Short mmCIF file of C-alpha atoms in Angstrom, two decimals:
data_model
loop_
_atom_site.label_atom_id
_atom_site.label_comp_id
_atom_site.label_asym_id
_atom_site.label_seq_id
_atom_site.Cartn_x
_atom_site.Cartn_y
_atom_site.Cartn_z
CA MET A 1 20.81 -3.53 -17.60
CA PRO A 2 21.40 -0.37 -19.62
CA ALA A 3 24.60 1.51 -19.00
CA ASP A 4 24.40 3.69 -15.89
CA THR A 5 23.59 7.33 -16.44
CA HIS A 6 23.52 9.64 -13.45
CA ARG A 7 20.27 11.49 -13.01
CA PRO A 8 20.60 13.89 -10.07
CA THR A 9 17.60 13.92 -7.77
CA PRO A 10 16.65 17.17 -6.01
CA ARG A 11 16.71 16.66 -2.27
CA THR A 12 14.58 18.16 0.43
CA HIS A 13 13.51 16.88 3.79
CA SER A 14 9.93 18.00 3.73
CA LEU A 15 7.68 17.55 6.72
CA GLY A 16 4.48 17.55 4.70
CA SER A 17 2.58 15.66 2.11
CA ASP A 18 3.77 15.10 -1.43
CA THR A 19 2.13 17.61 -3.74
CA ARG A 20 3.51 15.90 -6.84
CA ARG A 21 1.29 12.85 -6.51
CA PRO A 22 -0.90 11.54 -3.67
CA HIS A 23 0.97 8.96 -1.62
CA GLY A 24 -0.14 5.42 -2.31
CA THR A 25 -1.25 6.19 -5.86
CA SER A 26 0.29 4.06 -8.60
CA PRO A 27 0.80 6.09 -11.76
CA LEU A 28 -0.28 4.03 -14.77
CA LEU A 29 1.37 6.43 -17.15
CA ARG A 30 4.66 8.08 -16.31
CA ALA A 31 4.52 11.85 -16.49
CA PRO A 32 6.92 13.56 -18.90
CA ARG A 33 10.28 14.29 -17.31
CA ALA A 34 9.87 18.05 -17.50
CA SER A 35 6.39 17.89 -15.97
CA ARG A 36 7.54 15.69 -13.11
CA ALA A 37 10.50 17.95 -12.44
CA SER A 38 8.26 21.01 -12.36
CA ARG A 39 5.94 19.41 -9.85
CA LEU A 40 8.89 18.35 -7.73
CA ARG A 41 10.25 21.92 -7.69
CA LEU A 42 6.82 23.18 -6.69
CA ARG A 43 6.64 20.69 -3.83
CA ILE A 44 10.10 21.68 -2.64
CA ALA A 45 9.10 25.34 -2.66
CA LEU A 46 6.03 24.55 -0.56
CA THR A 47 7.89 22.38 1.92
CA ALA A 48 8.58 25.17 4.40
CA LEU A 49 4.86 25.96 4.59
CA VAL A 50 3.68 22.44 5.38
CA ALA A 51 3.27 21.16 8.96
CA LEU A 52 2.77 17.63 10.17
CA ALA A 53 -0.63 17.34 8.52
CA SER A 54 -0.42 13.60 7.87
CA ALA A 55 0.60 12.49 11.36
CA THR A 56 -0.80 12.88 14.86
CA LEU A 57 1.88 11.91 17.37
CA THR A 58 1.07 10.11 20.57
CA ALA A 59 4.20 10.24 22.70
CA LEU A 60 4.94 8.17 25.76
CA PRO A 61 5.01 10.18 29.00
CA SER A 62 8.80 10.20 29.12
CA GLU A 63 8.96 11.32 25.48
CA ALA A 64 6.51 14.16 26.07
CA ALA A 65 9.00 15.43 28.63
CA GLY A 66 11.74 15.32 25.99
CA THR A 67 13.37 12.03 26.96
CA ALA A 68 13.47 8.58 25.43
CA SER A 69 14.52 5.11 26.41
CA SER A 70 17.90 3.78 25.36
CA PRO A 71 18.23 1.84 22.12
CA PRO A 72 18.96 -1.86 22.25
CA SER A 73 22.52 -2.54 23.35
CA ALA A 74 24.98 -3.22 20.55
CA PRO A 75 28.51 -4.57 20.55
CA SER A 76 31.43 -2.53 19.37
CA ALA A 77 31.64 -2.34 15.61
CA PRO A 78 33.57 -0.49 12.94
CA SER A 79 32.59 3.07 12.26
CA ALA A 80 29.91 3.94 9.71
CA SER A 81 30.60 3.22 6.07
CA SER A 82 32.82 5.50 4.05
CA ALA A 83 29.77 6.70 2.15
CA SER A 84 28.09 7.80 5.38
CA SER A 85 31.29 9.28 6.73
CA ALA A 86 31.58 11.39 3.61
CA LEU A 87 28.46 13.19 4.77
CA GLY A 88 30.50 14.88 7.45
CA GLY A 89 30.77 12.52 10.44
CA THR A 90 28.29 12.02 13.23
CA VAL A 91 25.25 14.16 13.97
CA GLU A 92 23.85 14.96 17.40
CA PRO A 93 20.11 14.15 17.21
CA ARG A 94 17.68 16.31 19.14
CA VAL A 95 16.39 13.11 20.76
CA ALA A 96 18.14 9.73 20.79
CA GLY A 97 17.14 6.24 21.85
CA ARG A 98 13.86 4.41 21.23
CA LEU A 99 11.08 6.69 20.00
CA THR A 100 7.45 5.80 19.29
CA GLY A 101 4.35 7.50 17.98
CA THR A 102 0.94 7.08 16.38
CA LEU A 103 -0.23 8.38 13.01
CA SER A 104 -3.63 9.78 12.14
CA ASP A 105 -4.95 6.46 10.75
CA GLY A 106 -3.96 4.58 13.90
CA ALA A 107 -0.70 3.23 12.53
CA THR A 108 2.14 3.18 15.03
CA TRP A 109 5.79 3.87 14.36
CA ILE A 110 9.08 3.19 16.10
CA ALA A 111 12.54 4.63 15.65
CA ASP A 112 15.95 3.86 17.13
CA VAL A 113 18.52 6.65 16.98
CA PRO A 114 22.06 6.26 18.36
CA GLU A 115 23.79 9.10 20.18
CA ASP A 116 26.56 9.07 17.54
CA TRP A 117 24.10 9.21 14.64
CA ASN A 118 25.83 9.32 11.27
CA GLY A 119 23.02 11.41 9.76
CA THR A 120 21.48 8.58 7.72
CA LEU A 121 17.95 7.46 8.54
CA LEU A 122 16.84 4.03 7.29
CA LEU A 123 13.10 3.68 6.70
CA PHE A 124 12.12 0.00 6.96
CA SER A 125 8.98 -1.44 5.34
CA HIS A 126 7.97 -4.76 6.90
CA GLY A 127 6.43 -7.74 5.15
CA PHE A 128 3.06 -9.46 5.16
CA GLY A 129 1.84 -10.28 8.64
CA PRO A 130 0.50 -8.55 11.75
CA THR A 131 0.44 -4.77 11.42
CA VAL A 132 3.01 -4.12 14.13
CA ALA A 133 5.67 -1.44 13.77
CA ARG A 134 9.13 -2.72 12.85
CA ASN A 135 12.26 -0.85 11.83
CA ALA A 136 14.66 -3.64 10.79
CA PRO A 137 14.50 -6.99 9.01
CA THR A 138 16.12 -8.81 11.97
CA ASP A 139 17.34 -7.98 15.45
CA ALA A 140 20.90 -8.78 14.34
CA VAL A 141 20.69 -6.28 11.47
CA ARG A 142 19.29 -3.61 13.81
CA THR A 143 22.09 -4.17 16.32
CA GLU A 144 24.79 -3.99 13.65
CA LEU A 145 23.44 -0.90 11.92
CA LEU A 146 22.85 0.99 15.16
CA ALA A 147 26.43 0.23 16.14
CA ARG A 148 27.50 1.72 12.82
CA GLY A 149 25.63 4.94 13.55
CA TYR A 150 22.48 4.57 11.46
CA GLY A 151 19.08 5.72 12.65
CA MET A 152 16.22 3.33 11.93
CA ALA A 153 12.47 3.87 11.66
CA GLY A 154 9.36 2.08 10.44
CA SER A 155 5.60 1.96 10.80
CA SER A 156 2.99 -0.73 11.37
CA TYR A 157 0.80 0.46 8.47
CA ASP A 158 -2.91 0.94 9.17
CA PRO A 159 -3.89 -1.70 11.76
CA ASN A 160 -7.63 -1.42 11.12
CA GLY A 161 -7.91 -3.49 7.96
CA SER A 162 -6.27 -6.35 6.09
CA MET A 163 -2.71 -7.49 6.74
CA TRP A 164 -2.25 -6.79 3.02
CA ALA A 165 -2.02 -3.14 4.07
CA LEU A 166 -0.99 -1.72 0.70
CA GLU A 167 -3.77 0.87 0.77
CA SER A 168 -1.95 2.67 3.60
CA ALA A 169 1.65 1.43 3.67
CA GLU A 170 3.31 4.01 1.42
CA ARG A 171 1.36 6.86 2.98
CA ASP A 172 2.22 5.70 6.50
CA GLN A 173 5.90 5.32 5.68
CA PHE A 174 6.12 8.88 4.37
CA ALA A 175 4.22 10.10 7.43
CA THR A 176 6.69 8.22 9.64
CA LEU A 177 9.55 10.14 8.03
CA ASP A 178 7.80 13.38 8.92
CA ALA A 179 7.14 12.29 12.48
CA VAL A 180 10.68 11.08 13.12
CA ALA A 181 12.28 14.16 11.56
CA ALA A 182 10.16 16.32 13.84
CA ARG A 183 11.69 14.54 16.84
CA ILE A 184 15.34 14.05 15.86
CA GLY A 185 15.96 16.73 13.23
CA THR A 186 16.33 16.52 9.48
CA PRO A 187 18.44 13.54 8.32
CA ARG A 188 21.33 14.27 6.01
CA ARG A 189 20.28 11.23 4.01
CA THR A 190 17.23 8.98 4.01
CA LEU A 191 17.34 5.47 2.56
CA ALA A 192 14.40 3.10 2.28
CA LEU A 193 14.71 -0.61 3.09
CA GLY A 194 11.92 -3.14 2.53
CA GLN A 195 11.44 -6.87 2.81
CA SER A 196 8.96 -9.25 1.13
CA MET A 197 5.61 -7.41 0.84
CA GLY A 198 7.59 -4.49 2.24
CA GLY A 199 9.88 -4.87 -0.78
CA LEU A 200 6.87 -3.91 -2.90
CA VAL A 201 6.24 -0.93 -0.61
CA ASN A 202 9.94 -0.10 -0.93
CA ALA A 203 9.71 -0.12 -4.74
CA GLN A 204 6.73 2.24 -4.50
CA LEU A 205 8.78 4.57 -2.29
CA ALA A 206 11.58 4.48 -4.88
CA ARG A 207 9.01 5.33 -7.55
CA ASP A 208 7.33 8.18 -5.69
CA GLY A 209 9.92 9.37 -3.18
CA GLY A 210 12.15 11.74 -5.15
CA GLY A 211 13.02 14.60 -2.79
CA ARG A 212 12.02 12.56 0.26
CA ILE A 213 14.32 9.55 0.05
CA ASP A 214 17.73 9.29 -1.61
CA GLY A 215 17.79 5.60 -2.48
CA ALA A 216 16.18 2.26 -1.72
CA LEU A 217 17.29 -1.30 -0.91
CA GLY A 218 14.80 -4.13 -1.45
CA GLN A 219 15.11 -7.63 -0.01
CA CYS A 220 13.17 -10.62 -1.41
CA GLY A 221 10.64 -8.07 -2.65
CA LEU A 222 7.22 -8.96 -3.97
CA VAL A 223 7.97 -6.52 -6.75
CA ALA A 224 5.84 -8.13 -9.47
CA GLY A 225 2.83 -6.96 -7.47
CA GLY A 226 -0.31 -8.39 -5.95
CA THR A 227 -2.14 -9.34 -9.14
CA ASP A 228 0.74 -11.27 -10.69
CA LEU A 229 1.16 -13.03 -7.34
CA ASP A 230 -2.49 -14.07 -7.13
CA ASN A 231 -2.57 -15.15 -10.78
CA TYR A 232 0.34 -17.59 -10.77
CA GLN A 233 -0.73 -18.92 -7.38
CA LEU A 234 -4.21 -19.44 -8.84
CA ASP A 235 -2.70 -21.49 -11.67
CA ALA A 236 -1.05 -23.84 -9.16
CA GLU A 237 -4.13 -24.13 -6.93
CA TYR A 238 -6.34 -24.74 -9.96
CA THR A 239 -4.00 -27.44 -11.26
CA VAL A 240 -4.10 -29.30 -7.94
CA ALA A 241 -7.90 -29.01 -7.71
CA ARG A 242 -8.60 -29.94 -11.33
CA LEU A 243 -6.14 -32.81 -11.72
CA LEU A 244 -5.87 -34.24 -8.20
CA LEU A 245 -9.46 -33.64 -7.07
CA PRO A 246 -11.41 -34.19 -10.32
CA GLY A 247 -15.12 -33.62 -10.05
CA GLN A 248 -14.91 -31.78 -6.75
CA ASP A 249 -16.04 -28.16 -6.48
CA VAL A 250 -13.09 -26.54 -4.68
CA PRO A 251 -13.45 -22.80 -3.88
CA LEU A 252 -10.31 -21.03 -5.09
CA VAL A 253 -11.26 -17.34 -5.03
CA ARG A 254 -13.69 -14.90 -3.37
CA PHE A 255 -13.28 -16.27 0.13
CA GLY A 256 -15.86 -14.91 2.53
CA THR A 257 -13.88 -15.71 5.68
CA ALA A 258 -10.40 -16.71 6.70
CA ALA A 259 -11.84 -20.09 7.67
CA GLU A 260 -12.95 -20.69 4.07
CA ALA A 261 -9.44 -19.96 2.81
CA SER A 262 -7.98 -22.28 5.43
CA ALA A 263 -10.37 -25.08 4.47
CA THR A 264 -9.31 -24.83 0.82
CA ALA A 265 -5.65 -24.89 1.84
CA ASP A 266 -6.20 -28.03 3.92
CA LEU A 267 -8.09 -29.76 1.10
CA LEU A 268 -5.42 -28.99 -1.50
CA THR A 269 -2.57 -29.95 0.82
CA ARG A 270 -4.17 -33.31 1.60
CA ALA A 271 -4.57 -33.92 -2.14
CA VAL A 272 -0.89 -33.20 -2.76
CA THR A 273 0.17 -35.42 0.14
CA ALA A 274 -1.88 -38.33 -1.19
CA ALA A 275 -0.67 -37.84 -4.77
CA GLN A 276 3.01 -37.98 -3.79
CA SER A 277 2.73 -41.75 -3.37
CA THR A 278 2.33 -42.49 -7.11
CA PRO A 279 4.34 -41.58 -10.23
CA GLN A 280 1.22 -40.04 -11.79
CA GLY A 281 0.58 -37.91 -8.71
CA ARG A 282 4.20 -36.78 -8.55
CA ALA A 283 4.09 -35.69 -12.21
CA ARG A 284 0.99 -33.60 -11.59
CA ILE A 285 2.49 -32.07 -8.44
CA ALA A 286 5.49 -31.04 -10.53
CA LEU A 287 3.14 -29.38 -13.03
CA ALA A 288 1.48 -27.38 -10.26
CA ALA A 289 4.90 -26.49 -8.84
CA ALA A 290 6.00 -25.19 -12.25
CA PHE A 291 3.01 -22.85 -12.39
CA LEU A 292 3.75 -21.75 -8.81
CA ASN A 293 7.33 -20.86 -9.86
CA LEU A 294 8.41 -23.10 -6.98
CA PRO A 295 12.18 -23.76 -6.69
CA ALA A 296 13.45 -27.33 -6.84
CA TRP A 297 15.83 -26.80 -3.92
CA ALA A 298 14.53 -27.08 -0.38
CA PRO A 299 16.17 -26.12 2.96
CA GLY A 300 18.55 -28.60 4.53
CA GLN A 301 19.06 -30.51 1.30
CA ALA A 302 21.73 -30.59 -1.38
CA ARG A 303 20.71 -29.03 -4.67
CA PRO A 304 19.53 -31.75 -7.10
CA ALA A 305 21.54 -32.25 -10.28
CA PRO A 306 20.04 -30.66 -13.41
CA ALA A 307 19.01 -34.06 -14.78
CA ASP A 308 17.74 -35.44 -11.46
CA ARG A 309 14.03 -34.97 -12.19
CA ASP A 310 12.89 -37.17 -9.33
CA GLY A 311 15.12 -35.30 -6.88
CA GLN A 312 13.80 -31.96 -8.11
CA GLN A 313 10.20 -33.06 -7.65
CA LYS A 314 10.92 -34.45 -4.18
CA GLN A 315 12.31 -31.11 -3.06
CA GLN A 316 9.40 -29.21 -4.57
CA TYR A 317 7.08 -31.52 -2.67
CA ALA A 318 9.00 -30.65 0.51
CA TRP A 319 7.82 -27.06 0.13
CA PHE A 320 4.21 -28.27 -0.20
CA ALA A 321 4.62 -30.53 2.83
CA GLN A 322 5.81 -27.57 4.88
CA GLY A 323 2.43 -25.89 4.38
CA ILE A 324 3.05 -23.41 1.58
CA LEU A 325 -0.58 -23.66 0.43
CA SER A 326 -1.82 -22.46 3.82
CA PHE A 327 0.29 -19.33 3.39
CA VAL A 328 -0.93 -18.92 -0.19
CA GLU A 329 -4.62 -19.17 0.67
CA GLY A 330 -4.31 -17.01 3.77
CA GLY A 331 -2.55 -14.39 1.69
CA ARG A 332 -5.23 -14.55 -1.00
CA TYR A 333 -7.94 -13.88 1.58
CA ALA A 334 -6.01 -10.86 2.88
CA VAL A 335 -5.47 -9.47 -0.63
CA GLU A 336 -9.15 -9.91 -1.51
CA GLN A 337 -10.09 -8.08 1.69
CA SER A 338 -7.74 -5.25 0.79
CA VAL A 339 -8.71 -4.76 -2.87
CA GLY A 340 -12.42 -5.47 -2.47
CA GLY A 341 -12.77 -8.70 -4.42
CA ASN A 342 -10.98 -11.20 -6.62
CA ASN A 343 -8.14 -9.67 -8.65
CA SER A 344 -7.05 -12.92 -10.38
CA TRP A 345 -8.37 -14.89 -13.33
CA ASN A 346 -7.57 -17.86 -15.55
CA LYS A 347 -10.22 -17.56 -18.25
CA GLY A 348 -8.36 -17.35 -21.56
CA VAL A 349 -5.10 -18.81 -20.22
CA ASP A 350 -3.52 -21.45 -22.47
CA TYR A 351 -1.82 -23.81 -20.04
CA ALA A 352 0.25 -25.47 -22.75
CA ASP A 353 1.78 -22.12 -23.63
CA LEU A 354 2.25 -21.33 -19.94
CA LEU A 355 4.21 -24.53 -19.33
CA ALA A 356 6.26 -24.11 -22.50
CA ALA A 357 7.66 -20.84 -21.13
CA SER A 358 8.53 -22.32 -17.73
CA PRO A 359 12.11 -23.27 -16.83
CA HIS A 360 10.59 -26.35 -15.14
CA ALA A 361 9.06 -27.66 -18.39
CA PRO A 362 11.80 -30.29 -19.04
CA GLN A 363 11.31 -31.71 -15.55
CA VAL A 364 7.53 -31.90 -15.98
CA ARG A 365 7.78 -33.58 -19.37
CA ALA A 366 10.24 -36.16 -18.06
CA LEU A 367 8.05 -37.03 -15.06
CA TYR A 368 4.95 -37.35 -17.25
CA ARG A 369 6.81 -39.75 -19.56
CA THR A 370 7.95 -41.85 -16.61
CA ALA A 371 4.39 -41.93 -15.23
CA GLY A 372 2.90 -42.86 -18.60
CA LEU A 373 0.60 -39.83 -18.51
CA ASP A 374 -0.56 -37.74 -21.45
CA LEU A 375 0.72 -34.25 -20.67
CA ARG A 376 -1.09 -32.70 -23.61
CA ALA A 377 -4.37 -34.11 -22.36
CA ASP A 378 -3.87 -32.66 -18.88
CA LEU A 379 -2.94 -29.26 -20.28
CA ARG A 380 -5.99 -29.35 -22.54
CA THR A 381 -8.17 -30.21 -19.54
CA LEU A 382 -6.79 -27.22 -17.66
CA THR A 383 -7.26 -24.83 -20.56
CA GLU A 384 -10.81 -25.93 -21.32
CA GLY A 385 -11.87 -25.74 -17.68
CA ALA A 386 -10.37 -22.31 -17.01
CA THR A 387 -13.42 -20.15 -16.33
CA ILE A 388 -12.45 -17.99 -13.34
CA THR A 389 -12.87 -14.27 -13.99
CA ALA A 390 -11.66 -11.30 -11.99
CA ASP A 391 -13.66 -8.49 -10.44
CA PRO A 392 -12.65 -5.46 -12.57
CA ALA A 393 -12.86 -3.02 -9.66
CA ALA A 394 -10.57 -5.26 -7.58
CA VAL A 395 -8.05 -5.41 -10.43
CA ARG A 396 -8.07 -1.61 -10.68
CA THR A 397 -7.62 -1.23 -6.93
CA ALA A 398 -4.75 -3.73 -6.92
CA LEU A 399 -3.09 -1.86 -9.79
CA ARG A 400 -3.36 1.39 -7.85
CA THR A 401 -2.23 0.09 -4.47
CA SER A 402 -0.30 -3.12 -5.04
CA SER A 403 1.93 -2.68 -8.06
CA ALA A 404 5.33 -1.16 -8.79
CA GLY A 405 7.73 -0.80 -11.68
CA GLN A 406 6.02 2.09 -13.44
CA GLY A 407 9.27 3.96 -12.95
CA LEU A 408 11.89 5.02 -10.42
CA GLU A 409 12.83 8.43 -9.06
CA VAL A 410 15.79 7.28 -6.92
CA PRO A 411 18.33 4.45 -7.21
CA LEU A 412 17.03 1.02 -6.19
CA LEU A 413 19.08 -2.08 -5.41
CA ASP A 414 17.09 -5.31 -5.08
CA ILE A 415 18.63 -8.47 -3.61
CA HIS A 416 16.94 -11.88 -3.74
CA THR A 417 17.74 -15.47 -2.82
CA THR A 418 17.89 -17.80 -5.80
CA ALA A 419 15.50 -20.42 -4.29
CA ASP A 420 12.73 -18.34 -2.72
CA ASN A 421 9.63 -20.42 -2.04
CA LEU A 422 7.22 -17.57 -1.23
CA VAL A 423 8.33 -14.73 -3.53
CA PRO A 424 10.00 -16.44 -6.50
CA VAL A 425 13.21 -14.87 -7.71
CA GLU A 426 11.60 -14.73 -11.18
CA GLN A 427 9.60 -11.74 -9.92
CA GLU A 428 12.79 -9.68 -10.32
CA ASN A 429 12.75 -10.42 -14.06
CA ARG A 430 9.18 -9.18 -14.43
CA PHE A 431 9.88 -6.07 -12.37
CA ALA A 432 13.04 -5.15 -14.27
CA ALA A 433 11.17 -5.34 -17.57
CA ARG A 434 8.64 -2.82 -16.29
CA VAL A 435 11.31 -0.46 -14.99
CA ARG A 436 13.19 -0.60 -18.30
CA ALA A 437 9.96 0.03 -20.21
CA ALA A 438 9.50 3.19 -18.11
CA GLY A 439 12.98 4.36 -19.12
CA ASP A 440 14.53 4.04 -15.67
CA GLY A 441 16.64 0.90 -16.02
CA ALA A 442 19.83 2.80 -15.19
CA LEU A 443 18.54 3.46 -11.68
CA LEU A 444 17.93 -0.25 -10.95
CA ARG A 445 20.42 -2.93 -9.96
CA GLN A 446 19.61 -6.48 -8.86
CA ALA A 447 21.86 -8.97 -7.07
CA TYR A 448 21.38 -12.55 -5.95
CA VAL A 449 22.32 -14.76 -3.01
CA GLU A 450 22.63 -18.51 -3.58
CA ARG A 451 20.46 -19.85 -0.78
CA GLN A 452 17.12 -21.55 -0.17
CA GLY A 453 14.20 -19.85 1.53
CA HIS A 454 12.44 -16.54 1.73
CA CYS A 455 14.42 -13.52 2.97
CA THR A 456 17.17 -15.73 4.39
CA PHE A 457 19.89 -13.10 4.14
CA THR A 458 22.82 -12.82 6.50
CA THR A 459 23.55 -9.59 8.31
CA ALA A 460 26.73 -9.24 6.26
CA GLU A 461 24.79 -9.51 2.99
CA THR A 462 22.40 -6.80 4.13
CA VAL A 463 25.13 -4.39 5.25
CA ALA A 464 27.14 -4.94 2.06
CA ALA A 465 24.08 -4.18 -0.08
CA LEU A 466 23.43 -1.03 1.94
CA HIS A 467 27.01 0.12 1.34
CA ALA A 468 26.62 -0.49 -2.41
CA LEU A 469 23.49 1.67 -2.43
CA GLU A 470 25.31 4.39 -0.50
CA HIS A 471 28.06 4.34 -3.11
CA ARG A 472 25.49 4.98 -5.83
CA VAL A 473 23.81 7.77 -3.87
CA SER A 474 27.12 9.46 -2.97
CA THR A 475 28.79 9.24 -6.38
CA GLY A 476 25.86 9.21 -8.79
CA ARG A 477 27.29 6.02 -10.33
CA TRP A 478 26.84 2.35 -9.63
CA ASP A 479 30.29 1.49 -11.02
CA ASP A 480 30.75 -2.18 -10.03
CA ALA A 481 29.55 -1.74 -6.44
CA ALA A 482 26.39 -3.81 -6.96
CA THR A 483 28.00 -6.69 -8.86
CA ALA A 484 28.08 -10.13 -7.29
CA GLY A 485 31.85 -10.07 -6.89
CA ALA A 486 31.98 -6.65 -5.26
CA LEU A 487 29.07 -7.44 -2.91
CA GLN A 488 30.65 -10.75 -1.91
CA ARG A 489 33.98 -9.06 -1.11
CA SER A 490 32.24 -6.27 0.78
CA ALA A 491 30.20 -8.73 2.84
CA THR A 492 33.13 -11.05 3.57
CA VAL A 493 35.43 -8.30 4.81
CA LEU A 494 32.86 -7.36 7.46
CA GLY A 495 33.75 -10.55 9.34
CA LEU A 496 30.17 -11.18 10.43
CA ASP A 497 28.08 -14.18 9.41
CA GLY A 498 29.15 -15.02 5.88
CA ALA A 499 27.78 -14.32 2.42
CA ALA A 500 26.83 -16.11 -0.79
CA TYR A 501 26.42 -13.50 -3.54
CA VAL A 502 26.67 -15.14 -6.98
CA PRO A 503 26.25 -14.07 -10.60
CA TYR A 504 22.72 -15.06 -11.55
CA THR A 505 20.02 -14.24 -14.07
CA PRO A 506 16.46 -15.20 -13.09
CA ALA A 507 14.17 -16.88 -15.58
CA ARG A 508 10.91 -15.32 -16.73
CA LEU A 509 8.05 -15.38 -14.24
CA SER A 510 5.47 -18.01 -15.27
CA VAL A 511 2.28 -15.99 -15.10
CA GLY A 512 0.78 -15.99 -18.59
CA ARG A 513 -1.10 -12.70 -18.34
CA PRO A 514 -0.51 -9.15 -19.53
CA LEU A 515 1.60 -6.94 -17.30
CA HIS A 516 -1.31 -5.24 -15.59
CA THR A 517 -4.88 -5.97 -16.66
CA PRO A 518 -7.03 -8.90 -17.83
#
């Protein structure tokens, strides 16, 4: 990362819409610094004139009378972090406890505010799944942070469409800030927190939220965006279909129903299961796993040695056996619903080049040699048969709604597990390159936890990362707060549930397409 340079961010707690840029819009070209600053000053000047235009609250009967239910009980815990305490101690909210409401698009929101609020509001963006309001990644994290004095809020996103709710998520999160502030008063500090698909939303908030949020913490974020995701998943699905089901016409894109996506997932999974019984099948599964950026370290198992190619393939197969393709195909159907068509393609992809850039290439080559297969022939077959094209309008919509990295307006700390089966850690590499290209690398830090699985962070790891972000927001400098060593010490001293921060540099994401468009 480039050396840290402090770029102060003007702060206002507006209750209205962002006049600098419509919420949910992905800027393809970053505006000049002076122009962006001018628009931000204009929005700040207009803040006092804007009412709650973007949200229509629907309060529970007790809330309409000015009361609220109590927040979930929490055990005694240390006081809020030094960074929060530096804000001036606790704040008495106008309303405390569990608050709820409904936004104009039908999205719901929830908030938990402790009586001894420290003045910091955490805005949580949830991941892919049912559009139900959540305000914390886990119950344990909520309990710990409430005990430390943080307020917490989050929305469901628009419940009327796809679970890939990126068309509304950023807009609904900003509207939730407005709604909550209207109930509890203006926070002294607002920090965004997002997980998985919500990590992508979180990166969008960090890109567009100058003056509305002060910093952002992403967990296992899908920060490379929806089109990169669908493209490398397509490569893996296509490899399974082409090499393990030769001659069969397997639908891979443009699913008309969820049932069609599920049928494809079942067909591909059965093919992988059958292929695992032969050396040739195992080699081809490893090739598909390489294109899927699938880690060779599965839950409940010891990490294979670097030269243990059979052990690596066995653990990659374990991810397939657990049903990863069902999640992949279900997610593809949801994305296609959201963006209005197929936003992925493989026409023009050279699969030999794609494998050559993969960190799994040595494993694949070794398994092909053991199986007596011609790897070059299989790669040639894949390249020559690659004819899937994208729907241009869907690609444009995905770029607008489902991408990030075009820049940052506030500090962002991303944390990721090193063996993430659903959102590969290599996405962080792709995202960082985009942020640096936009000139905002000094605002980004990334840290890694040595563990298998998706979003499998401990409470201690989450709290330590939040404290590191608060240090950056309070001081204007990262210093060493977001390094692996500092995060590990910070998490360990909490005495909670352990931590495994390690120095780590992710490999390049195996995707084989330009950053944004076909």
